[in-house]
Amino acid sequence: MSIHHALLAAIPITINLATCVLCAASGDWLAFALILLGVISGGTSCFVIGSARLDFLAGVKEPSPGTPPADGLLLMRNDVVIIRGAEKDINPITKGKFDLKMNGGPEYRRIGLCSLLLLAQFLLQLLFIPQATTFGQIMFISSVAASWTYNSFLSSLEPEKIQLDILWKALDNPRLLKFGLKNRAAQAVFACLVLANGPQRPSVDFKPKKVLQRFISNDTRVWNVWRDKVAEQLESNEEEKSFNLSSRDLQGFADHERVLLESLLRNAYDAYRGYQECVYMISDNSYISEKQVPRSDFVVQSRV
């Protein structure tokens, strides 16, 4: 926890202790005892639960000798994460998991005792706070409001960010390179080029059509022709790729289908040209940046 989080935690603690002192000074010992009970039970519960440690388990650490690279994809609604490297480096991402470690397992009696303590606090305050003076009740409500505000702040913290920080530390701050592409079709072509280690040396085991099908599963004639054409070019050893279709290939298509197919093939070509512009950054593991893949003018623009 950072310093400013600790300082924020000091605010409700100070308010609760101040209300205790004010109740004692006014002679309302019942309100003093009930507020102090809340401080002790809440503080004890926070201490016990806060003693747990969230760790990241990397999964299989030592793969079998001779295991090929474990390159792969993580597909999301709008983004695509391409992970490349040896299996021992990729396993933490694909097979890792978060583990919350706490002493006292598997019974975790301290958690049960804290639950009983909080339940007793609730019942005692519910029964006896109406018997306190008006000033004591106001002080009690003030302490509850301070604690509720702080608990609301804790619940607003993003758990994903906390987990991401732990994951990043476990991965020893991996190098990243981020690109922005026009649409899903361009993403699919660019991802195929990255996974195939370039357009001139496609891997024998790499099947670009399966990747394209995974990206875009539409089973229409336009998409099927687009996948066939793109996969054919990605699997070829030609130095310069061509994503153009002949007039014979376009026979039988309606006008709107031709427009769509030609647009998708232009997107594929833009992704190919963008990869050519950025291939030196992708192959250089020391390069850390965030770039934008060119759309139509093939100019790389930095976002950093």
Short mmCIF file of C-alpha atoms in Angstrom, two decimals:
data_model
loop_
_atom_site.label_atom_id
_atom_site.label_comp_id
_atom_site.label_asym_id
_atom_site.label_seq_id
_atom_site.Cartn_x
_atom_site.Cartn_y
_atom_site.Cartn_z
CA MET A 1 0.00 0.00 0.00
CA SER A 2 1.28 3.44 -0.89
CA ILE A 3 1.88 6.28 1.54
CA HIS A 4 -1.21 8.24 0.52
CA HIS A 5 -3.37 5.16 1.19
CA ALA A 6 -1.90 4.97 4.71
CA LEU A 7 -2.59 8.66 5.23
CA LEU A 8 -6.19 8.21 4.11
CA ALA A 9 -6.57 5.32 6.57
CA ALA A 10 -5.42 7.65 9.35
CA ILE A 11 -8.45 9.93 8.77
CA PRO A 12 -11.22 7.54 9.97
CA ILE A 13 -8.95 6.31 12.78
CA THR A 14 -8.45 9.87 13.99
CA ILE A 15 -12.17 10.68 13.75
CA ASN A 16 -13.15 7.54 15.66
CA LEU A 17 -10.64 8.20 18.43
CA ALA A 18 -11.72 11.86 18.60
CA THR A 19 -15.38 10.86 19.02
CA CYS A 20 -14.35 8.47 21.80
CA VAL A 21 -12.51 11.26 23.62
CA LEU A 22 -15.43 13.67 23.20
CA CYS A 23 -17.90 11.11 24.54
CA ALA A 24 -15.67 10.46 27.55
CA ALA A 25 -15.28 14.20 28.14
CA SER A 26 -19.06 14.65 28.10
CA GLY A 27 -19.57 11.78 30.52
CA ASP A 28 -21.36 9.47 28.06
CA TRP A 29 -19.43 6.31 28.80
CA LEU A 30 -21.92 4.07 27.01
CA ALA A 31 -21.35 5.81 23.67
CA PHE A 32 -17.62 5.84 24.42
CA ALA A 33 -17.62 2.06 24.97
CA LEU A 34 -19.68 1.34 21.84
CA ILE A 35 -17.48 3.49 19.60
CA LEU A 36 -14.35 1.98 21.12
CA LEU A 37 -15.81 -1.50 20.53
CA GLY A 38 -16.24 -0.62 16.86
CA VAL A 39 -12.66 0.64 16.66
CA ILE A 40 -11.28 -2.55 18.23
CA SER A 41 -13.41 -5.00 16.23
CA GLY A 42 -12.94 -3.18 12.91
CA GLY A 43 -9.21 -2.70 13.45
CA THR A 44 -8.69 -6.32 14.45
CA SER A 45 -10.62 -7.60 11.43
CA CYS A 46 -8.72 -5.33 9.05
CA PHE A 47 -5.41 -6.44 10.54
CA VAL A 48 -6.25 -10.15 10.20
CA ILE A 49 -7.59 -9.87 6.65
CA GLY A 50 -4.83 -7.46 5.64
CA SER A 51 -2.19 -9.94 6.73
CA ALA A 52 -3.06 -12.09 3.71
CA ARG A 53 -0.68 -11.89 0.76
CA LEU A 54 -1.69 -11.99 -2.89
CA ASP A 55 0.93 -13.88 -4.89
CA PHE A 56 1.22 -14.91 -8.51
CA LEU A 57 1.96 -18.55 -9.31
CA ALA A 58 3.72 -18.88 -12.64
CA GLY A 59 2.54 -22.43 -13.41
CA VAL A 60 4.97 -24.76 -15.20
CA LYS A 61 8.41 -23.26 -14.73
CA GLU A 62 10.59 -25.83 -16.51
CA PRO A 63 9.09 -27.19 -19.76
CA SER A 64 10.48 -30.27 -21.46
CA PRO A 65 13.77 -29.85 -23.37
CA GLY A 66 13.32 -29.01 -27.03
CA THR A 67 9.88 -27.48 -26.53
CA PRO A 68 9.14 -25.06 -29.42
CA PRO A 69 8.26 -21.41 -28.82
CA ALA A 70 4.87 -20.91 -27.20
CA ASP A 71 3.74 -17.94 -29.30
CA GLY A 72 0.03 -17.27 -29.12
CA LEU A 73 -2.86 -14.82 -29.02
CA LEU A 74 -5.15 -13.38 -26.38
CA LEU A 75 -8.30 -12.15 -28.12
CA MET A 76 -10.56 -9.49 -26.60
CA ARG A 77 -13.47 -7.48 -27.91
CA ASN A 78 -11.39 -4.64 -29.35
CA ASP A 79 -7.80 -5.57 -28.56
CA VAL A 80 -5.46 -8.41 -29.39
CA VAL A 81 -2.42 -9.41 -27.35
CA ILE A 82 0.32 -11.30 -29.17
CA ILE A 83 2.70 -13.10 -26.83
CA ARG A 84 6.01 -14.40 -28.15
CA GLY A 85 8.85 -16.25 -26.50
CA ALA A 86 9.98 -19.53 -25.03
CA GLU A 87 7.42 -21.64 -23.22
CA LYS A 88 8.97 -20.91 -19.84
CA ASP A 89 8.36 -17.20 -20.48
CA ILE A 90 4.82 -17.62 -21.83
CA ASN A 91 3.57 -20.11 -19.22
CA PRO A 92 3.09 -17.46 -16.51
CA ILE A 93 0.63 -15.66 -18.80
CA THR A 94 -1.27 -18.66 -20.15
CA LYS A 95 -1.14 -20.97 -17.10
CA GLY A 96 -0.40 -18.64 -14.18
CA LYS A 97 -2.90 -17.83 -11.46
CA PHE A 98 -3.28 -15.56 -8.46
CA ASP A 99 -3.15 -17.12 -5.02
CA LEU A 100 -4.28 -15.43 -1.79
CA LYS A 101 -2.14 -16.81 1.01
CA MET A 102 -3.14 -16.53 4.66
CA ASN A 103 -1.80 -18.25 7.73
CA GLY A 104 -4.03 -20.57 9.71
CA GLY A 105 -5.44 -22.64 6.86
CA PRO A 106 -7.35 -24.66 6.05
CA GLU A 107 -9.63 -23.86 9.01
CA TYR A 108 -8.83 -20.12 9.15
CA ARG A 109 -10.15 -19.82 12.68
CA ARG A 110 -9.03 -16.20 12.92
CA ILE A 111 -11.46 -15.29 10.14
CA GLY A 112 -14.27 -16.99 12.05
CA LEU A 113 -13.38 -15.19 15.28
CA CYS A 114 -13.34 -11.85 13.46
CA SER A 115 -16.80 -12.62 12.06
CA LEU A 116 -18.11 -13.35 15.55
CA LEU A 117 -16.52 -10.16 16.86
CA LEU A 118 -18.15 -8.04 14.13
CA LEU A 119 -21.51 -9.74 14.73
CA ALA A 120 -21.27 -9.04 18.46
CA GLN A 121 -20.36 -5.41 17.74
CA PHE A 122 -23.40 -5.01 15.48
CA LEU A 123 -25.82 -6.48 18.03
CA LEU A 124 -24.45 -4.51 20.99
CA GLN A 125 -24.47 -1.21 19.10
CA LEU A 126 -27.98 -1.91 17.79
CA LEU A 127 -29.32 -2.59 21.29
CA PHE A 128 -27.49 -0.02 23.40
CA ILE A 129 -26.83 3.04 21.24
CA PRO A 130 -30.48 4.26 21.67
CA GLN A 131 -29.78 4.45 25.40
CA ALA A 132 -26.88 6.88 24.90
CA THR A 133 -27.28 10.66 25.14
CA THR A 134 -28.09 12.74 22.10
CA PHE A 135 -24.52 13.99 21.95
CA GLY A 136 -23.21 10.43 22.19
CA GLN A 137 -25.51 9.29 19.39
CA ILE A 138 -24.29 12.14 17.18
CA MET A 139 -20.69 11.15 17.87
CA PHE A 140 -21.52 7.53 17.09
CA ILE A 141 -23.14 8.47 13.77
CA SER A 142 -20.10 10.63 12.93
CA SER A 143 -17.75 7.70 13.53
CA VAL A 144 -19.93 5.39 11.44
CA ALA A 145 -19.99 7.94 8.60
CA ALA A 146 -16.20 8.26 8.65
CA SER A 147 -15.71 4.49 8.59
CA TRP A 148 -18.34 4.05 5.86
CA THR A 149 -16.67 6.68 3.67
CA TYR A 150 -13.29 5.02 3.99
CA ASN A 151 -14.73 1.56 3.28
CA SER A 152 -16.43 2.97 0.18
CA PHE A 153 -13.06 4.27 -0.96
CA LEU A 154 -11.47 0.84 -0.48
CA SER A 155 -14.23 -0.85 -2.46
CA SER A 156 -13.72 1.62 -5.32
CA LEU A 157 -10.12 0.52 -5.86
CA GLU A 158 -9.76 -1.46 -9.09
CA PRO A 159 -8.72 -5.04 -8.33
CA GLU A 160 -7.57 -5.43 -11.95
CA LYS A 161 -4.93 -2.74 -11.45
CA ILE A 162 -3.66 -4.43 -8.30
CA GLN A 163 -3.45 -7.79 -10.06
CA LEU A 164 -1.76 -6.17 -13.07
CA ASP A 165 0.94 -4.65 -10.86
CA ILE A 166 1.59 -8.05 -9.26
CA LEU A 167 1.65 -9.78 -12.65
CA TRP A 168 4.01 -7.19 -14.11
CA LYS A 169 6.39 -7.62 -11.20
CA ALA A 170 6.27 -11.42 -11.53
CA LEU A 171 7.06 -11.15 -15.25
CA ASP A 172 9.98 -8.81 -14.51
CA ASN A 173 8.48 -5.90 -16.49
CA PRO A 174 8.25 -7.49 -19.96
CA ARG A 175 8.93 -5.42 -23.06
CA LEU A 176 5.89 -4.17 -24.90
CA LEU A 177 5.08 -2.80 -28.31
CA LYS A 178 1.59 -1.56 -29.07
CA PHE A 179 0.04 -0.81 -32.46
CA GLY A 180 -3.28 0.62 -33.51
CA LEU A 181 -5.03 -0.80 -36.57
CA LYS A 182 -8.10 0.18 -38.51
CA ASN A 183 -10.35 -2.84 -37.96
CA ARG A 184 -10.50 -6.52 -37.07
CA ALA A 185 -9.43 -7.65 -40.54
CA ALA A 186 -6.22 -5.61 -40.34
CA GLN A 187 -5.61 -6.95 -36.83
CA ALA A 188 -5.91 -10.52 -38.10
CA VAL A 189 -3.42 -10.01 -40.95
CA PHE A 190 -0.94 -8.15 -38.77
CA ALA A 191 -1.13 -10.85 -36.08
CA CYS A 192 -0.50 -13.56 -38.67
CA LEU A 193 2.59 -11.75 -39.93
CA VAL A 194 3.96 -11.37 -36.40
CA LEU A 195 3.32 -15.01 -35.48
CA ALA A 196 4.81 -16.23 -38.77
CA ASN A 197 8.05 -14.28 -38.16
CA GLY A 198 7.66 -12.24 -41.30
CA PRO A 199 6.13 -12.53 -44.76
CA GLN A 200 9.22 -14.03 -46.45
CA ARG A 201 9.81 -16.92 -44.06
CA PRO A 202 6.48 -18.37 -42.92
CA SER A 203 6.74 -21.28 -40.50
CA VAL A 204 5.82 -24.73 -41.82
CA ASP A 205 3.65 -25.41 -38.76
CA PHE A 206 1.92 -22.04 -38.87
CA LYS A 207 -1.55 -22.11 -40.44
CA PRO A 208 -2.66 -18.53 -41.10
CA LYS A 209 -6.13 -19.54 -42.25
CA LYS A 210 -6.91 -20.99 -38.82
CA VAL A 211 -5.83 -17.75 -37.19
CA LEU A 212 -7.95 -15.72 -39.61
CA GLN A 213 -10.92 -17.99 -38.93
CA ARG A 214 -10.40 -17.48 -35.20
CA PHE A 215 -10.34 -13.73 -35.59
CA ILE A 216 -13.32 -13.50 -37.93
CA SER A 217 -15.66 -16.49 -37.95
CA ASN A 218 -18.20 -15.04 -40.43
CA ASP A 219 -19.15 -17.83 -42.83
CA THR A 220 -20.16 -15.77 -45.87
CA ARG A 221 -18.84 -15.88 -49.40
CA VAL A 222 -17.05 -12.54 -49.10
CA TRP A 223 -15.22 -13.52 -45.92
CA ASN A 224 -14.38 -16.98 -47.23
CA VAL A 225 -12.80 -15.53 -50.37
CA TRP A 226 -10.98 -12.94 -48.28
CA ARG A 227 -9.54 -15.59 -45.96
CA ASP A 228 -8.49 -17.78 -48.87
CA LYS A 229 -6.73 -14.89 -50.63
CA VAL A 230 -4.98 -13.60 -47.51
CA ALA A 231 -3.91 -17.09 -46.39
CA GLU A 232 -2.57 -17.81 -49.88
CA GLN A 233 -0.41 -14.70 -49.83
CA LEU A 234 0.79 -15.24 -46.25
CA GLU A 235 1.83 -18.81 -47.04
CA SER A 236 3.67 -17.85 -50.22
CA ASN A 237 7.40 -17.13 -50.28
CA GLU A 238 7.07 -14.17 -52.61
CA GLU A 239 8.98 -11.10 -51.53
CA GLU A 240 6.11 -8.74 -52.40
CA LYS A 241 2.56 -9.72 -51.51
CA SER A 242 -0.43 -8.90 -53.69
CA PHE A 243 -3.93 -8.84 -52.25
CA ASN A 244 -5.68 -7.92 -55.49
CA LEU A 245 -8.32 -10.11 -57.10
CA SER A 246 -8.76 -10.57 -60.81
CA SER A 247 -12.01 -9.82 -62.58
CA ARG A 248 -12.61 -13.56 -62.87
CA ASP A 249 -12.33 -13.93 -59.08
CA LEU A 250 -15.00 -11.28 -58.65
CA GLN A 251 -17.51 -12.91 -60.97
CA GLY A 252 -20.81 -13.71 -59.31
CA PHE A 253 -20.46 -11.04 -56.64
CA ALA A 254 -22.98 -8.25 -56.30
CA ASP A 255 -21.75 -4.67 -56.44
CA HIS A 256 -21.93 -4.16 -52.68
CA GLU A 257 -20.07 -7.44 -52.11
CA ARG A 258 -17.30 -6.37 -54.47
CA VAL A 259 -16.94 -3.06 -52.64
CA LEU A 260 -16.74 -4.83 -49.30
CA LEU A 261 -14.25 -7.43 -50.53
CA GLU A 262 -11.98 -4.84 -52.13
CA SER A 263 -12.11 -2.75 -48.94
CA LEU A 264 -11.14 -5.77 -46.80
CA LEU A 265 -8.26 -6.64 -49.10
CA ARG A 266 -7.01 -3.04 -48.93
CA ASN A 267 -7.07 -3.33 -45.16
CA ALA A 268 -5.02 -6.51 -45.44
CA TYR A 269 -2.51 -4.75 -47.66
CA ASP A 270 -2.31 -1.78 -45.28
CA ALA A 271 -1.57 -4.18 -42.41
CA TYR A 272 1.11 -5.87 -44.53
CA ARG A 273 2.76 -2.55 -45.38
CA GLY A 274 2.50 -1.48 -41.76
CA TYR A 275 4.25 -4.65 -40.67
CA GLN A 276 7.06 -3.98 -43.15
CA GLU A 277 7.50 -0.50 -41.69
CA CYS A 278 7.60 -1.79 -38.11
CA VAL A 279 9.31 -5.16 -38.49
CA TYR A 280 12.61 -3.84 -37.11
CA MET A 281 10.85 -2.77 -33.91
CA ILE A 282 9.07 -6.11 -33.56
CA SER A 283 12.27 -8.13 -34.01
CA ASP A 284 14.23 -5.87 -31.65
CA ASN A 285 13.43 -7.08 -28.13
CA SER A 286 14.99 -4.01 -26.58
CA TYR A 287 12.42 -1.71 -28.18
CA ILE A 288 9.69 -0.54 -25.81
CA SER A 289 7.13 1.85 -27.18
CA GLU A 290 3.58 2.33 -28.38
CA LYS A 291 3.14 2.97 -32.08
CA GLN A 292 0.37 3.27 -34.58
CA VAL A 293 0.37 1.09 -37.65
CA PRO A 294 -0.16 3.17 -40.80
CA ARG A 295 -3.58 3.21 -42.39
CA SER A 296 -3.26 4.53 -45.92
CA ASP A 297 -0.29 6.89 -45.91
CA PHE A 298 2.15 4.37 -44.33
CA VAL A 299 3.51 6.93 -41.89
CA VAL A 300 4.31 5.63 -38.42
CA GLN A 301 3.15 8.06 -35.73
CA SER A 302 4.29 7.81 -32.14
CA ARG A 303 1.78 8.06 -29.31
CA VAL A 304 4.40 8.19 -26.62
#
